[in-house]
Tab-separated table of C-alpha atoms in Angstrom:
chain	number	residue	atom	x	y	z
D	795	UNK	CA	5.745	69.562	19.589
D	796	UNK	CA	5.058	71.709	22.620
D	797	UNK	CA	3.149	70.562	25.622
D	798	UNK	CA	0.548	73.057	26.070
D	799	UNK	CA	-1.232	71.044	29.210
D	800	UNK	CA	-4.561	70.755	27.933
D	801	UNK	CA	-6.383	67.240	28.008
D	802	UNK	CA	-9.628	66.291	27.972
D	803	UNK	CA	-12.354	63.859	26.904
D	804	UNK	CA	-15.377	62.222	24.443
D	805	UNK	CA	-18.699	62.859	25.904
D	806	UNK	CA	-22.155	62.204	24.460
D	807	UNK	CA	-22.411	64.530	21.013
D	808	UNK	CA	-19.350	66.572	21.896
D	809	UNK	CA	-16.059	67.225	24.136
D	810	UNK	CA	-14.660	68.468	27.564
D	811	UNK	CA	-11.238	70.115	27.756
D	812	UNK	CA	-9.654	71.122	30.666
D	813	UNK	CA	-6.635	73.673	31.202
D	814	UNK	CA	-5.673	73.596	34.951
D	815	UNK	CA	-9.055	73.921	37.085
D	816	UNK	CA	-11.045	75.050	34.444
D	817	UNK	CA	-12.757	73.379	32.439
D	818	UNK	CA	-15.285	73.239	29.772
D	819	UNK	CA	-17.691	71.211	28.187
D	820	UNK	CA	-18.920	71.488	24.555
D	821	UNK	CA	-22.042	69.489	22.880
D	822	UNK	CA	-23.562	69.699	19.284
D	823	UNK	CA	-27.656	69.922	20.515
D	824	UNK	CA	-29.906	67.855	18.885
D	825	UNK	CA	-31.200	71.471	17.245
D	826	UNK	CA	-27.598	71.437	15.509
D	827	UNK	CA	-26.356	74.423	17.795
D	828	UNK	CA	-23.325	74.113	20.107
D	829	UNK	CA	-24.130	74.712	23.716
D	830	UNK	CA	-20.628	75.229	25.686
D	831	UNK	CA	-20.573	75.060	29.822
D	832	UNK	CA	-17.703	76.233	31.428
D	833	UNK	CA	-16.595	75.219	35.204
D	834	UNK	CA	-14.175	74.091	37.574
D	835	UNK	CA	-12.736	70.976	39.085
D	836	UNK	CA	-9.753	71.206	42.017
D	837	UNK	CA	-7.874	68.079	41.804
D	838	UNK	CA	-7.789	65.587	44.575
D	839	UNK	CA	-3.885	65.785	44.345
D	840	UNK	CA	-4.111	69.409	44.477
D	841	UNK	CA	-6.596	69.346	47.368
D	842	UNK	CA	-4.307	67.376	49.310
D	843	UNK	CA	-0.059	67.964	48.613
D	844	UNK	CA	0.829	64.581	49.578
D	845	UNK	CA	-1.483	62.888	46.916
D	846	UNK	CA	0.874	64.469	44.290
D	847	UNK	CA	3.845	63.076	45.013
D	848	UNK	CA	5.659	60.822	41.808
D	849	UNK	CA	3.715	56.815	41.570
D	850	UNK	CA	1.332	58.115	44.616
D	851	UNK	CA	-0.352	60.681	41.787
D	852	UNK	CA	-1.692	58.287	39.257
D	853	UNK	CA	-4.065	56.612	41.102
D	854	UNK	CA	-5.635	59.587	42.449
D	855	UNK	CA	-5.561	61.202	39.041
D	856	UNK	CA	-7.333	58.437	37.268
D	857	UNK	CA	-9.552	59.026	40.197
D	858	UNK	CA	-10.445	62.541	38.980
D	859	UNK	CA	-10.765	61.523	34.843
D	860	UNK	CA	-13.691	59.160	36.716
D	861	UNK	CA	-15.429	61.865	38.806
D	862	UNK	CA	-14.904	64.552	36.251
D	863	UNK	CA	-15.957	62.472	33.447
D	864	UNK	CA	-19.127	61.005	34.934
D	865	UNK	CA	-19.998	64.772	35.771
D	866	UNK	CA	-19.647	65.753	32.066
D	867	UNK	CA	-20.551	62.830	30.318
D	868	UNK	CA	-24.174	63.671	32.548
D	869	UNK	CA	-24.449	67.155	31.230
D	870	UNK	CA	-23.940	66.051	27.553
D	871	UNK	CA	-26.440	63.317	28.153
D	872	UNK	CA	-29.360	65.541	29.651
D	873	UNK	CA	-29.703	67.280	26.019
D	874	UNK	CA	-31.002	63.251	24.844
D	875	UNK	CA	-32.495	62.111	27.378
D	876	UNK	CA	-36.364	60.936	26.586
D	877	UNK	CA	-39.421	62.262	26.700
D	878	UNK	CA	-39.744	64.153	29.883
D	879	UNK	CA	-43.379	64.229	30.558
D	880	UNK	CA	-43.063	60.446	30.517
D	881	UNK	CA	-44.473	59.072	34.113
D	882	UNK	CA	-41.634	58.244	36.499
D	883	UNK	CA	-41.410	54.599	37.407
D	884	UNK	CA	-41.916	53.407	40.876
D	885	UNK	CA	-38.446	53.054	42.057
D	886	UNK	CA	-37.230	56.359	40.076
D	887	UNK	CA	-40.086	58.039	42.404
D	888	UNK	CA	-38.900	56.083	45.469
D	889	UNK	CA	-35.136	57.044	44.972
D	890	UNK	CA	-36.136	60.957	44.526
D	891	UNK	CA	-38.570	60.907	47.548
D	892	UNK	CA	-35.686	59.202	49.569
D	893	UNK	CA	-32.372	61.048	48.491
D	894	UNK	CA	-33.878	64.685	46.524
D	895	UNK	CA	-31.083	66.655	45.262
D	896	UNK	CA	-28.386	64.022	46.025
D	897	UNK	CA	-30.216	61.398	43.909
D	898	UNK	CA	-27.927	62.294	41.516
D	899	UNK	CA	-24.224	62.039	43.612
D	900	UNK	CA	-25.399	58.991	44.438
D	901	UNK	CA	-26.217	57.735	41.165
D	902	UNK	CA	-23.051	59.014	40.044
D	903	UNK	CA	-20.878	57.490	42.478
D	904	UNK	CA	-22.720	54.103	42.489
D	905	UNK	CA	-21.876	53.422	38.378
D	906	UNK	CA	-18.443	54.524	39.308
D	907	UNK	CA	-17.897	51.635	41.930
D	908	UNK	CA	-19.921	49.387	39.948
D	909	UNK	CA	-17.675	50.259	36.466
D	910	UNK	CA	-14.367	49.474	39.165
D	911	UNK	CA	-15.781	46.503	40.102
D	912	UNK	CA	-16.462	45.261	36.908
D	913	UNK	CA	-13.237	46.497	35.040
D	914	UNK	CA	-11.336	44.499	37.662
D	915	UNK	CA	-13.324	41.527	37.214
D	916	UNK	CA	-13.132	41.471	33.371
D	917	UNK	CA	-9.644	42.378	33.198
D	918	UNK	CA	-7.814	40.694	36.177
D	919	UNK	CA	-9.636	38.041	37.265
D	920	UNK	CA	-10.780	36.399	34.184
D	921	UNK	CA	-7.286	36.599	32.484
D	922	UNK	CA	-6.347	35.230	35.509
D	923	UNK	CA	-8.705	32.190	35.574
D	924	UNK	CA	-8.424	31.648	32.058
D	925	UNK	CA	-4.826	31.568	32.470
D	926	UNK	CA	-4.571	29.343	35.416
D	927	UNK	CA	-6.482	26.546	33.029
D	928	UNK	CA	-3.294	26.116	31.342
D	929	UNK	CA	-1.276	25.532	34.496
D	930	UNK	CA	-0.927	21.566	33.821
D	931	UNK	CA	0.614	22.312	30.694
D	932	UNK	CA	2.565	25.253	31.525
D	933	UNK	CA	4.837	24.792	34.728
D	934	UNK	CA	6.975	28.246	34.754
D	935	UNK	CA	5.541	31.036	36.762
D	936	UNK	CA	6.989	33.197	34.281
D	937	UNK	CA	5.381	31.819	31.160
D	938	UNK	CA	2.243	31.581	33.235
D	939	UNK	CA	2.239	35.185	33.900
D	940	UNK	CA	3.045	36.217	30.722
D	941	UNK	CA	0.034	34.270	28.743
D	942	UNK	CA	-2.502	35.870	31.524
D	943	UNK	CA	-0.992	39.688	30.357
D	944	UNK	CA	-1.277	38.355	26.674
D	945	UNK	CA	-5.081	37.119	27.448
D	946	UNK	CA	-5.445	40.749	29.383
D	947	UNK	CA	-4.749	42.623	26.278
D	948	UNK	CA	-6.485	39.687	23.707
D	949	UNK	CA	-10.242	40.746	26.045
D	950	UNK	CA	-9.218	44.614	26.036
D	951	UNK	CA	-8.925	44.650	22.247
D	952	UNK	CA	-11.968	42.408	21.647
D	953	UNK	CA	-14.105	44.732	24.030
D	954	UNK	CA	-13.071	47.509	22.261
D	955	UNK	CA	-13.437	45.834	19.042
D	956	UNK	CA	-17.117	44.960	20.126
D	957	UNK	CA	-18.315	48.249	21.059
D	958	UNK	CA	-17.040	50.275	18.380
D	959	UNK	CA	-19.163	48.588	15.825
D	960	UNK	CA	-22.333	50.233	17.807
D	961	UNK	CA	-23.802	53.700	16.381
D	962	UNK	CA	-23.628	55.706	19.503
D	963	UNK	CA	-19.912	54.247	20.380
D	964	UNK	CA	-18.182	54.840	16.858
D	965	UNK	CA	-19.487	58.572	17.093
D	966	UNK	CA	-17.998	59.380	20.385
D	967	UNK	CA	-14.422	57.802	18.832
D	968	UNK	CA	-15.302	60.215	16.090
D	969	UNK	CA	-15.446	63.334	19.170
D	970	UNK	CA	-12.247	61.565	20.498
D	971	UNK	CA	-10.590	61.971	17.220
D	972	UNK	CA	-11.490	65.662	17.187
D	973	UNK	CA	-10.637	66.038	20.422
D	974	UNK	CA	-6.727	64.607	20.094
D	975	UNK	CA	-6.430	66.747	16.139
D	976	UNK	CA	-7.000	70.157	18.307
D	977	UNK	CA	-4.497	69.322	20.850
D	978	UNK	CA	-1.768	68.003	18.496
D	979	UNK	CA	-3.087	71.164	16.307
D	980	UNK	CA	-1.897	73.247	18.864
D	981	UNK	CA	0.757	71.499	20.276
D	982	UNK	CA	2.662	71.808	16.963
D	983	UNK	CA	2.342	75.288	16.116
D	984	UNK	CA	-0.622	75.598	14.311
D	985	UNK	CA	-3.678	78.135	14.454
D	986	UNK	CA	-6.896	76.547	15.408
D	987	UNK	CA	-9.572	76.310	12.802
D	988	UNK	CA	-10.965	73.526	10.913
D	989	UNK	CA	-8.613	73.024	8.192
D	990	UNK	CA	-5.735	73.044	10.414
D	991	UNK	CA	-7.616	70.355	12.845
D	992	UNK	CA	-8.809	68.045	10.096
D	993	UNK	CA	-4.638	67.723	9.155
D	994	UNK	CA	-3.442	67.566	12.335
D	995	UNK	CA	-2.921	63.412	13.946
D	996	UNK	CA	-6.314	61.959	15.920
D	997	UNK	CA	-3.517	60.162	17.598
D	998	UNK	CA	-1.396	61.326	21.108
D	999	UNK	CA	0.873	59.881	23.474
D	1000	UNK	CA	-1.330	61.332	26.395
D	1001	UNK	CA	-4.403	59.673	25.730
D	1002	UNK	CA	-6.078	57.595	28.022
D	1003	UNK	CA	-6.346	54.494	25.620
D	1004	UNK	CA	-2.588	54.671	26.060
D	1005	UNK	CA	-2.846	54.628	29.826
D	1006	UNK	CA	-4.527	51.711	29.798
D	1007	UNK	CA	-2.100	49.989	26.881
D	1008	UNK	CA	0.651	51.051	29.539
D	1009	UNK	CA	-0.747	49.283	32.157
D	1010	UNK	CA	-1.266	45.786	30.861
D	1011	UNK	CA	2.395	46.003	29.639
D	1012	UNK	CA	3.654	46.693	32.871
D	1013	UNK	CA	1.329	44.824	34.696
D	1014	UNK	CA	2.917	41.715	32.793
D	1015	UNK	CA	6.211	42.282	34.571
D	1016	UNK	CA	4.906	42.989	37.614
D	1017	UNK	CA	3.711	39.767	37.661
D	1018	UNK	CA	6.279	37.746	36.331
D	1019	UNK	CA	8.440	39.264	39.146
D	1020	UNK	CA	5.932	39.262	42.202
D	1021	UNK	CA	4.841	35.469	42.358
D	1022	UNK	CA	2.360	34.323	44.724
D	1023	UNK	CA	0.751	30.630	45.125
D	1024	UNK	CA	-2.915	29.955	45.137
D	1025	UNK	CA	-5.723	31.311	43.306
D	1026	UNK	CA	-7.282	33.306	45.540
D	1027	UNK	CA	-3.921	34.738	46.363
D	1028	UNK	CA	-3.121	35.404	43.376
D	1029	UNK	CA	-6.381	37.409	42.801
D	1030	UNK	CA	-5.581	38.954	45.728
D	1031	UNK	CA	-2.513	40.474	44.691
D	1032	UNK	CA	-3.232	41.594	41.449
D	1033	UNK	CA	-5.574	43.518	43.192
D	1034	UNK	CA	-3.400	45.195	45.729
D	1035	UNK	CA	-0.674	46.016	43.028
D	1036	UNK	CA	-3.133	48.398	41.193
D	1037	UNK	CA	-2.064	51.053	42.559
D	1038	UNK	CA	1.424	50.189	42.434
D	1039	UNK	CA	1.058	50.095	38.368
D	1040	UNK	CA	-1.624	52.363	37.867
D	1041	UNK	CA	1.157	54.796	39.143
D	1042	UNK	CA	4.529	53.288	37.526
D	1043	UNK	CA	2.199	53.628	34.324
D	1044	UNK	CA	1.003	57.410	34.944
D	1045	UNK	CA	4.668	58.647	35.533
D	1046	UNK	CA	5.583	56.995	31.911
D	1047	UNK	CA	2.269	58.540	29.914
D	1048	UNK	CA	3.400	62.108	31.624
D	1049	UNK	CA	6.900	61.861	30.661
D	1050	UNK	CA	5.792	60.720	26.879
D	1051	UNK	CA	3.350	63.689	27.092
D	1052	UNK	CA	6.825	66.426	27.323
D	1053	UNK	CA	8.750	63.942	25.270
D	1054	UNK	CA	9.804	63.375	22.219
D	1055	UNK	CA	12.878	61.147	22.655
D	1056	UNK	CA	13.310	58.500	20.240
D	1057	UNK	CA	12.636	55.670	23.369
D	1058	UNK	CA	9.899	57.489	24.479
D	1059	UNK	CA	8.296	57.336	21.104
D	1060	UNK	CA	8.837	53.755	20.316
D	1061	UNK	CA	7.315	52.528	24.117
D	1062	UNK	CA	4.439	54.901	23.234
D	1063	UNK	CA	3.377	52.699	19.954
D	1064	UNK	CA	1.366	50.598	20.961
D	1065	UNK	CA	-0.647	52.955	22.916
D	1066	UNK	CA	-0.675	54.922	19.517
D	1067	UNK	CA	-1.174	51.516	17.512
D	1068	UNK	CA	-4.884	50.634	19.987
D	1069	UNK	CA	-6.350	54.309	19.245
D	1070	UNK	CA	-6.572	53.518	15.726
D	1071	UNK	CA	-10.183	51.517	17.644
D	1072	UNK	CA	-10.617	54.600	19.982
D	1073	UNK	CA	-10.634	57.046	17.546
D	1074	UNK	CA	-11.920	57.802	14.276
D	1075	UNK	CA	-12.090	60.606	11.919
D	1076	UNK	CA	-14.340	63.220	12.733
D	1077	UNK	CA	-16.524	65.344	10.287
D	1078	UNK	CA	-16.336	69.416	10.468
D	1079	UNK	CA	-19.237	69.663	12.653
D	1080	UNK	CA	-17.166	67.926	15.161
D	1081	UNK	CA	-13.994	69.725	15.206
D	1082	UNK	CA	-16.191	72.721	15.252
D	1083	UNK	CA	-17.310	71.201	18.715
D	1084	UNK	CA	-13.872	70.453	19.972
D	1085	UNK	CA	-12.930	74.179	19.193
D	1086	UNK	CA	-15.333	75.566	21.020
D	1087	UNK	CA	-14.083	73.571	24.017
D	1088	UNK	CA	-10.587	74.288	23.847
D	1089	UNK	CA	-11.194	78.107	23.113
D	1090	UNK	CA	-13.300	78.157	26.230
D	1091	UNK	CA	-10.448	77.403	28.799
D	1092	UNK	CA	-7.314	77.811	26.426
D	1093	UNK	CA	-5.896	80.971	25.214
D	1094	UNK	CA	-4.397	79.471	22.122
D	1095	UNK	CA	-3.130	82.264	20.308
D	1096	UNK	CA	-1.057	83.710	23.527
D	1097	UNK	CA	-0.093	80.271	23.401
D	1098	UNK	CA	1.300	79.937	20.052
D	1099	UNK	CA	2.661	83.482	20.229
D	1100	UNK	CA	4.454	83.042	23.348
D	1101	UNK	CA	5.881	79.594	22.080
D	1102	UNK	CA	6.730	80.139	18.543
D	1103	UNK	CA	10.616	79.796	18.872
D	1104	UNK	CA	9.663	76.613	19.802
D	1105	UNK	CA	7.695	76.392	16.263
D	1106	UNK	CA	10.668	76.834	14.084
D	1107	UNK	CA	10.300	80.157	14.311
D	1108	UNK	CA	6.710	81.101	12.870
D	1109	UNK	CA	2.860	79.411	13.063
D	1110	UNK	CA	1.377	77.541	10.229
D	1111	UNK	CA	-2.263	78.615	9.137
């Protein structure tokens, strides 16, 4: 395998890649035709140098998946949305007399703190407060934090589990698959067309399902070692070390991303194990999708040609 530096992401009916600053964002209309915009994003760790220094990055990266994703996962959805001549409600026409072009910033930036706000509810303070019920039976600190990471990951899997059963969810892990099978297609050596997609792995060590995997593991020892009494103290400080892990775990996913060491590999399985829910098998008409994505910011055959020593010598097609 050969990183090629592409990633991208699911959106509503289709897929963004991105290759450096550019990126592009492909969706299967509801008339059956593909309908590909192309743009760019500049980083807020290449905006500002010091943001891009090792376990300071992966905050501010995770930042950008947000911002960028919102902004794509709004394009893909204005090609559903309902009936437009439908009247406006009240506060819809109160919100557009009031903020006019920025309505939608606003919007944006208001589900993103709300989705923060609520991930850090779900997943740190209620492990934590179903944990700290089993405090009179459990006196180690250590045992303590290790049943609140195992409840972390139990309401993780169940949440996935839960939303992949609806319609709309289980075909956007069907674009996710299609989106990881033309990476890996790529990535290990092979031209990029449908046949080659549909064999390559919907599974990949950079995926964000992994990043999140990553950081519940290390979260646990974080808090085995960093011990604080208190409830509210407690909650405070998983809070505060965030960043701290959110960065230890971004460092990891990038080095499993360029490697394929045999340690490397086995740390990554259980990231690999939890997108068996993220992603599913996607039909043709998806991976056509995906390709037009990645051929719209990825040169794939200077790619392959320029890398093929790295191939064993030659391309499969």
């Amino acid at each position: 395998m050969k990183y090629s530096g592409i990633g991208g992401q699911a959106v509503i009916e289709g897929i963004m890649m991105k290759n450096k600053q550019a990126y592009a964002t492909a969706v299967r209309r509801p008339d059956g035709e593909i309908e590909v915009k192309k743009d760019t994003y500049v980083s807020l760790t290449e905006k500002v140098r010091f943001l891009s220094l090792p376990f300071i990055r992966g905050v501010f990266s995770f930042a950008d998946s947000m911002i960028l994703g919102m902004r794509t996962l709004t394009f893909s959805a204005s090609f559903f949305e309902d009936d437009e001549d439908e009247e406006p409600s009240r506060l819809e026409k109160w919100l557009d007399d009031r903020l006019g072009e920025n309505l939608e910033k606003v919007l944006m930036s208001a589900v993103m703190v709300f989705s923060v706000i609520a991930a850090i509810i779900i997943f740190m303070v209620l492990p934590l407060g179903i944990s700290s019920l089993l405090r009179p039976a459990v006196q180690s600190d250590t045992v303590m934090a290790f049943l609140e990471g195992i409840i972390r990951l139990a309401i993780f899997i169940i949440y996935i589990k839960v939303i992949s059963n609806m319609e709309d969810i289980r075909r956007t892990f069907m674009y996710h698959g299609a989106e990881h099978k033309c990476i890996n297609c790529i990535e290990h050596g092979m031209e990029l067309n449908v046949d080659n997609v549909r064999a390559s792995s919907k599974q990949h060590k950079r995926c964000g399902t992994s990043f999140l995997i990553i950081v519940m593991m290390i979260s646990i020892v974080f808090f085995m070692v960093v011990r604080v009494e208190g409830f509210v103290p407690r909650i405070f400080s998983r809070i505060v070390l965030i960043p701290v892990i959110a960065g230890v775990s971004y460092e990891f996913l990038r080095l499993a991303g360029r490697s394929d060491s045999a340690i490397v590999n086995l740390l990554s399985k259980p990231g690999l194990w939890m997108q068996n829910m993220t992603t599913k098998e996607p039909d043709d008409s998806m991976i056509e999708v995906a390709i037009a994505a990645v051929e719209a910011v990825f040169d794939w055959r200077a790619y392959l040609k320029d890398n093929s020593s790295g191939f064993g010598g030659e391309t499969a097609t």
